[in-house]
Amino acid sequence: MQLSGSIGSCHRSKEMHLKKALWSEGLLNEGSGGDDVSINTEKASESSTSSSSTAVEELVKSLSKERVYSEVTLALRSGLRDARAEFSFLRVRGLRSLLKSLRSLAHCDSSIRLFSHSQSIPDLQVVPVLFQHSLKESSENESLVESLDHIFSVDPMRITSPSTDAEVALALRVLEGCCLLHRESTVLAHRHKAVPVLMNILSTRGVLEQGACLDALISIMLDSSANQMEFEHCNGIEEVAELITDKQVDENLRLKCGEFLLLLIGHINGRERSTMASINEDIRRLLGEKSASLIWAASQFGSTLDPEQRLTALHIQARRVLESLDLY
């Protein structure tokens, strides 16, 4: 997956600065200074000083946790406010801010836990906002005027600009990041019919959105049997197979399809029971016996490798899958 690489830059005014608080060092130094003084006093006072120093450290940790949580919630509120805007350029700014925040959170387990806690608060939930605005499927009749009430009314007519290609791609990256950091976000995605929405993007949008869509699909299907069943119901494997076998399709997108199949097969084969038990047979039917066998064998790559080596191995194996399809 490309969480660290896909999470882009945002405006400095909305960055989440997780810096060490200045007052924390002062309190800790004060506590350690008390220890130095206690060394020259009686042993009876040493225990009391030690306990007070421990209390100071606990207070600093508690205050630091509250400070980080406040910064997390502030960054989310700021990004979500723009992500709900009527104009696309404001939504893009909000999505970039959210991506920057997710990238900062991904480096620390404690920050990930704080983000997970924040997603239990409806006003701070990111996934619903994505599907209500940037990933919302617009109907053909949406722009038609049903009545003339707005003409004779003093209230202006509300107009929402459509999502641009860049906005859709950013929204998909945010969705990917949320689902990778917070497992319950896959449940929220399922409630908003994420798989059908993403399959529509995969079949109708450009290369930029399609690549981000494949990464997002993997993230929402990890450990989510409901989304896996929805993917199978939408004939997702057929759609991906059609893209990877079409030599007119952009090569980078075909490689992304190969990576998608490798990750999906590897994940499903690692489960004793899977809702997509027939996926191996489907790939064999769609891509041929030799390519399907190569995908199955290559999907077992690098289980003991570090993340960077696994990513390199994934690219190499996807290239081999593509070469096997072009050869046969």
Coordinates of C-alpha atoms in Angstrom, one line a residue:
M1 CA 0.0 0.0 0.0
Q2 CA 1.0 3.6 -0.5
L3 CA -0.1 5.3 2.7
S4 CA 3.2 7.0 3.5
G5 CA 3.8 7.9 -0.2
S6 CA 0.3 8.9 -1.1
I7 CA -0.4 11.3 1.8
G8 CA 0.6 14.6 0.3
S9 CA 1.3 18.1 1.4
C10 CA -1.1 20.7 2.7
H11 CA -1.1 24.4 3.8
R12 CA 1.2 25.3 6.7
S13 CA -1.7 27.0 8.5
K14 CA -3.4 23.6 8.8
E15 CA -0.5 21.3 9.5
M16 CA -0.6 19.3 12.7
H17 CA 2.5 20.1 14.7
L18 CA 3.1 17.3 17.2
K19 CA 6.0 19.0 18.9
K20 CA 7.1 18.4 22.5
A21 CA 5.6 20.9 24.9
L22 CA 8.0 23.3 26.4
W23 CA 6.5 23.0 29.8
S24 CA 7.0 19.2 29.9
E25 CA 10.8 19.6 30.1
G26 CA 10.5 22.2 32.8
L27 CA 8.4 19.9 35.0
L28 CA 10.6 17.0 34.4
N29 CA 13.7 19.0 35.2
E30 CA 12.0 20.2 38.3
G31 CA 11.3 16.7 39.4
S32 CA 14.9 15.6 38.7
G33 CA 16.2 18.6 40.5
G34 CA 14.3 17.5 43.5
D35 CA 16.1 14.1 43.3
D36 CA 19.5 15.9 43.3
V37 CA 18.6 17.7 46.5
S38 CA 17.3 14.6 48.1
I39 CA 20.6 12.8 47.6
N40 CA 22.1 15.1 50.2
T41 CA 19.3 14.7 52.7
E42 CA 18.2 11.8 54.9
K43 CA 17.1 8.5 53.3
A44 CA 13.6 9.0 54.7
S45 CA 13.1 11.9 52.3
E46 CA 14.3 10.0 49.3
S47 CA 11.3 7.9 49.0
S48 CA 8.9 10.8 49.2
T49 CA 10.9 12.7 46.6
S50 CA 10.9 9.7 44.3
S51 CA 7.2 9.3 44.6
S52 CA 6.6 13.0 43.9
S53 CA 8.9 12.7 40.8
T54 CA 6.8 9.8 39.6
A55 CA 3.7 11.8 40.1
V56 CA 5.2 14.7 38.1
E57 CA 6.1 12.4 35.2
E58 CA 2.6 10.9 35.1
L59 CA 1.2 14.4 35.1
V60 CA 3.4 15.4 32.2
K61 CA 2.4 12.3 30.2
S62 CA -1.3 12.9 30.9
L63 CA -1.0 16.6 29.8
S64 CA 1.0 15.6 26.7
K65 CA -1.6 13.1 25.7
E66 CA -4.4 15.7 26.1
R67 CA -2.4 18.2 24.1
V68 CA -1.8 15.7 21.2
Y69 CA -5.5 14.7 21.2
S70 CA -6.5 18.4 21.1
E71 CA -4.2 18.8 18.1
V72 CA -5.6 15.7 16.4
T73 CA -9.2 16.9 16.8
L74 CA -8.3 20.4 15.8
A75 CA -6.7 19.2 12.6
L76 CA -9.6 16.9 11.8
R77 CA -12.2 19.7 12.4
S78 CA -10.3 22.1 10.2
G79 CA -9.9 19.6 7.4
L80 CA -13.5 18.3 7.6
R81 CA -14.8 21.8 7.5
D82 CA -13.2 22.4 4.1
A83 CA -14.0 18.9 2.9
R84 CA -17.7 19.7 3.3
A85 CA -17.5 23.0 1.3
E86 CA -19.6 23.6 -1.8
F87 CA -16.6 24.5 -4.0
S88 CA -14.1 21.9 -5.2
F89 CA -11.0 24.0 -4.5
L90 CA -12.0 24.3 -0.9
R91 CA -12.7 20.5 -0.6
V92 CA -9.3 19.8 -2.2
R93 CA -7.6 22.0 0.4
G94 CA -9.4 20.1 3.2
L95 CA -8.5 16.7 1.8
R96 CA -4.9 17.7 1.6
S97 CA -5.0 18.8 5.2
L98 CA -6.5 15.5 6.2
L99 CA -3.9 13.5 4.3
K100 CA -1.1 15.5 6.0
S101 CA -2.7 14.7 9.4
L102 CA -3.0 11.0 8.6
R103 CA 0.7 10.9 7.5
S104 CA 1.7 12.5 10.8
L105 CA -0.4 10.1 12.9
A106 CA 0.8 7.0 11.1
H107 CA 4.3 7.2 12.6
C108 CA 3.2 6.7 16.2
D109 CA 1.0 4.0 17.8
S110 CA -0.3 6.3 20.5
S111 CA -1.4 8.8 17.9
I112 CA -3.1 6.1 15.9
R113 CA -5.1 5.1 19.0
L114 CA -6.1 8.8 19.5
F115 CA -7.3 8.9 15.9
S116 CA -9.2 5.7 16.4
H117 CA -10.9 7.2 19.4
S118 CA -11.8 10.4 17.5
Q119 CA -13.6 8.3 14.9
S120 CA -16.1 7.2 17.5
I121 CA -17.3 10.8 17.6
P122 CA -19.8 11.5 14.7
D123 CA -18.7 15.1 14.1
L124 CA -15.1 13.9 13.6
Q125 CA -15.7 10.8 11.4
V126 CA -13.9 11.2 8.1
V127 CA -15.3 8.4 5.9
P128 CA -19.0 9.6 5.8
V129 CA -17.9 13.1 4.7
L130 CA -15.9 11.6 1.8
F131 CA -19.0 9.8 0.4
Q132 CA -21.3 12.7 1.1
H133 CA -19.2 15.2 -0.8
S134 CA -16.1 14.3 -2.9
L135 CA -17.1 10.7 -3.7
K136 CA -20.8 11.4 -4.1
E137 CA -22.3 10.0 -7.2
S138 CA -24.1 12.9 -9.1
S139 CA -27.2 12.0 -11.1
E140 CA -27.9 13.4 -14.5
N141 CA -31.0 15.2 -13.2
E142 CA -29.3 16.7 -10.2
S143 CA -28.6 20.0 -12.0
L144 CA -32.1 20.4 -13.4
V145 CA -34.4 22.9 -11.8
E146 CA -37.5 21.2 -10.5
S147 CA -39.4 24.5 -9.6
L148 CA -39.1 28.3 -9.9
D149 CA -39.3 28.8 -6.1
H150 CA -35.7 30.0 -5.9
I151 CA -36.4 32.7 -8.5
F152 CA -39.1 34.3 -6.5
S153 CA -37.5 33.7 -3.1
V154 CA -35.0 35.9 -1.4
D155 CA -32.9 32.9 -0.5
P156 CA -30.1 32.3 -3.0
M157 CA -30.0 28.9 -4.8
R158 CA -27.3 26.6 -3.4
I159 CA -24.9 25.4 -6.1
T160 CA -22.2 22.7 -5.4
S161 CA -19.4 22.4 -7.9
P162 CA -18.7 18.8 -9.2
S163 CA -15.7 16.9 -8.0
T164 CA -12.6 17.2 -10.1
D165 CA -10.3 14.4 -11.0
A166 CA -7.7 15.6 -8.4
E167 CA -10.3 15.8 -5.7
V168 CA -11.6 12.3 -6.3
A169 CA -8.0 10.9 -6.2
L170 CA -7.3 12.8 -3.0
A171 CA -10.5 11.5 -1.4
L172 CA -9.6 8.0 -2.3
R173 CA -6.2 8.4 -0.6
V174 CA -7.9 9.7 2.5
L175 CA -10.2 6.8 2.5
E176 CA -7.3 4.4 2.1
G177 CA -5.5 6.0 5.0
C178 CA -8.5 6.0 7.3
C179 CA -9.2 2.3 6.7
L180 CA -5.5 1.3 7.2
L181 CA -5.3 3.2 10.5
H182 CA -8.8 2.5 11.8
R183 CA -10.4 -0.9 11.2
E184 CA -13.9 0.4 12.0
S185 CA -13.7 2.8 9.1
T186 CA -14.2 -0.2 6.8
V187 CA -17.6 -0.6 8.5
L188 CA -18.4 3.0 7.9
A189 CA -17.4 2.6 4.3
H190 CA -19.7 -0.4 3.8
R191 CA -22.6 1.6 5.2
H192 CA -22.1 4.2 2.4
K193 CA -21.9 1.4 -0.2
A194 CA -18.2 2.0 -0.8
V195 CA -17.5 -0.9 -3.1
P196 CA -20.2 0.0 -5.7
V197 CA -19.0 3.6 -5.6
L198 CA -15.4 2.6 -6.1
M199 CA -16.2 0.1 -8.9
N200 CA -18.0 2.9 -10.7
I201 CA -14.9 5.1 -10.4
L202 CA -12.7 2.3 -11.6
S203 CA -14.8 1.8 -14.8
T204 CA -15.5 5.5 -15.6
R205 CA -12.7 7.7 -14.4
G206 CA -9.1 8.4 -15.6
V207 CA -5.8 6.7 -14.7
L208 CA -5.1 8.9 -11.7
E209 CA -8.4 8.0 -10.0
Q210 CA -8.3 4.4 -11.1
G211 CA -4.8 3.8 -9.5
A212 CA -6.0 5.4 -6.2
C213 CA -9.2 3.4 -6.4
L214 CA -7.4 0.1 -6.5
D215 CA -5.4 1.0 -3.4
A216 CA -8.6 2.1 -1.6
L217 CA -10.4 -1.1 -2.6
I218 CA -7.6 -3.2 -1.0
S219 CA -7.8 -1.1 2.2
I220 CA -11.5 -1.4 2.6
M221 CA -11.6 -5.2 2.0
L222 CA -8.9 -6.1 4.5
D223 CA -10.5 -8.1 7.3
S224 CA -14.0 -7.0 6.0
S225 CA -16.0 -9.9 4.8
A226 CA -19.0 -7.6 4.1
N227 CA -16.9 -5.5 1.6
Q228 CA -15.4 -8.6 0.1
M229 CA -18.8 -10.1 -0.6
E230 CA -19.9 -6.7 -2.1
F231 CA -16.8 -6.8 -4.3
E232 CA -17.7 -10.3 -5.5
H233 CA -21.3 -9.2 -6.1
C234 CA -20.1 -6.3 -8.2
N235 CA -17.9 -8.7 -10.4
G236 CA -14.9 -6.8 -9.2
I237 CA -12.4 -9.5 -10.4
E238 CA -13.8 -9.3 -13.9
E239 CA -13.3 -5.5 -14.0
V240 CA -9.7 -5.8 -12.8
A241 CA -9.0 -8.6 -15.2
E242 CA -10.4 -6.6 -18.1
L243 CA -8.0 -3.7 -17.3
I244 CA -4.9 -5.8 -16.8
T245 CA -5.4 -7.8 -20.0
D246 CA -6.1 -4.7 -22.2
K247 CA -2.8 -3.7 -23.8
Q248 CA -4.3 -0.3 -24.7
V249 CA -4.6 0.6 -21.0
D250 CA -1.8 2.7 -19.4
E251 CA 1.0 0.3 -18.4
N252 CA 1.3 1.8 -14.9
L253 CA -2.4 1.1 -14.3
R254 CA -1.9 -2.5 -15.5
L255 CA 0.9 -2.9 -13.1
K256 CA -1.3 -1.5 -10.3
C257 CA -3.9 -4.1 -11.2
G258 CA -1.2 -6.8 -10.9
E259 CA -0.3 -5.5 -7.4
F260 CA -3.9 -5.5 -6.5
L261 CA -4.4 -9.1 -7.5
L262 CA -1.2 -10.2 -5.6
L263 CA -2.3 -8.4 -2.4
L264 CA -5.8 -9.7 -2.6
I265 CA -4.9 -13.3 -3.3
G266 CA -2.1 -13.2 -0.7
H267 CA -4.6 -11.9 1.9
I268 CA -7.3 -14.4 1.1
N269 CA -5.1 -17.4 0.9
G270 CA -3.8 -16.5 4.4
R271 CA -7.3 -17.0 5.8
E272 CA -8.8 -20.4 6.8
R273 CA -12.2 -19.2 5.8
S274 CA -12.9 -16.6 3.2
T275 CA -16.0 -15.2 1.6
M276 CA -14.1 -15.1 -1.7
A277 CA -13.2 -18.8 -1.8
S278 CA -13.8 -19.0 -5.6
I279 CA -11.4 -16.1 -6.5
N280 CA -8.6 -18.5 -7.5
E281 CA -10.9 -20.3 -10.0
D282 CA -12.2 -16.9 -11.3
I283 CA -8.6 -15.7 -12.0
R284 CA -7.8 -19.0 -13.7
R285 CA -10.8 -18.6 -15.9
L286 CA -10.1 -15.0 -16.7
L287 CA -6.4 -14.9 -17.1
G288 CA -5.4 -18.4 -18.0
E289 CA -3.8 -21.3 -16.1
K290 CA -0.2 -20.1 -16.3
S291 CA -0.8 -16.5 -15.3
A292 CA -3.1 -17.6 -12.5
S293 CA -0.5 -20.0 -11.1
L294 CA 2.1 -17.3 -11.3
I295 CA -0.1 -14.9 -9.3
W296 CA -0.9 -17.6 -6.7
A297 CA 2.8 -18.4 -6.2
A298 CA 4.0 -14.8 -6.3
S299 CA 1.3 -13.7 -3.8
Q300 CA 3.3 -15.6 -1.1
F301 CA 6.2 -13.3 -1.5
G302 CA 8.2 -11.6 1.3
S303 CA 6.3 -12.6 4.4
T304 CA 9.5 -12.1 6.4
L305 CA 10.7 -9.0 4.6
D306 CA 10.5 -5.5 6.1
P307 CA 7.9 -3.1 4.6
E308 CA 10.3 -1.5 2.1
Q309 CA 11.6 -4.8 0.8
R310 CA 8.0 -6.1 0.5
L311 CA 7.0 -3.1 -1.6
T312 CA 10.0 -3.7 -3.9
A313 CA 9.1 -7.4 -4.2
L314 CA 5.5 -6.5 -4.9
H315 CA 6.5 -4.2 -7.9
I316 CA 8.8 -7.0 -9.3
Q317 CA 6.2 -9.7 -9.0
A318 CA 3.5 -7.4 -10.6
R319 CA 5.9 -6.9 -13.5
R320 CA 6.3 -10.6 -14.0
V321 CA 2.5 -11.1 -13.9
L322 CA 2.2 -8.5 -16.7
E323 CA 4.9 -10.1 -18.8
S324 CA 3.2 -13.5 -18.4
L325 CA -0.1 -12.1 -19.7
D326 CA 1.6 -10.4 -22.7
L327 CA 3.6 -13.6 -23.5
Y328 CA 0.6 -15.9 -23.5

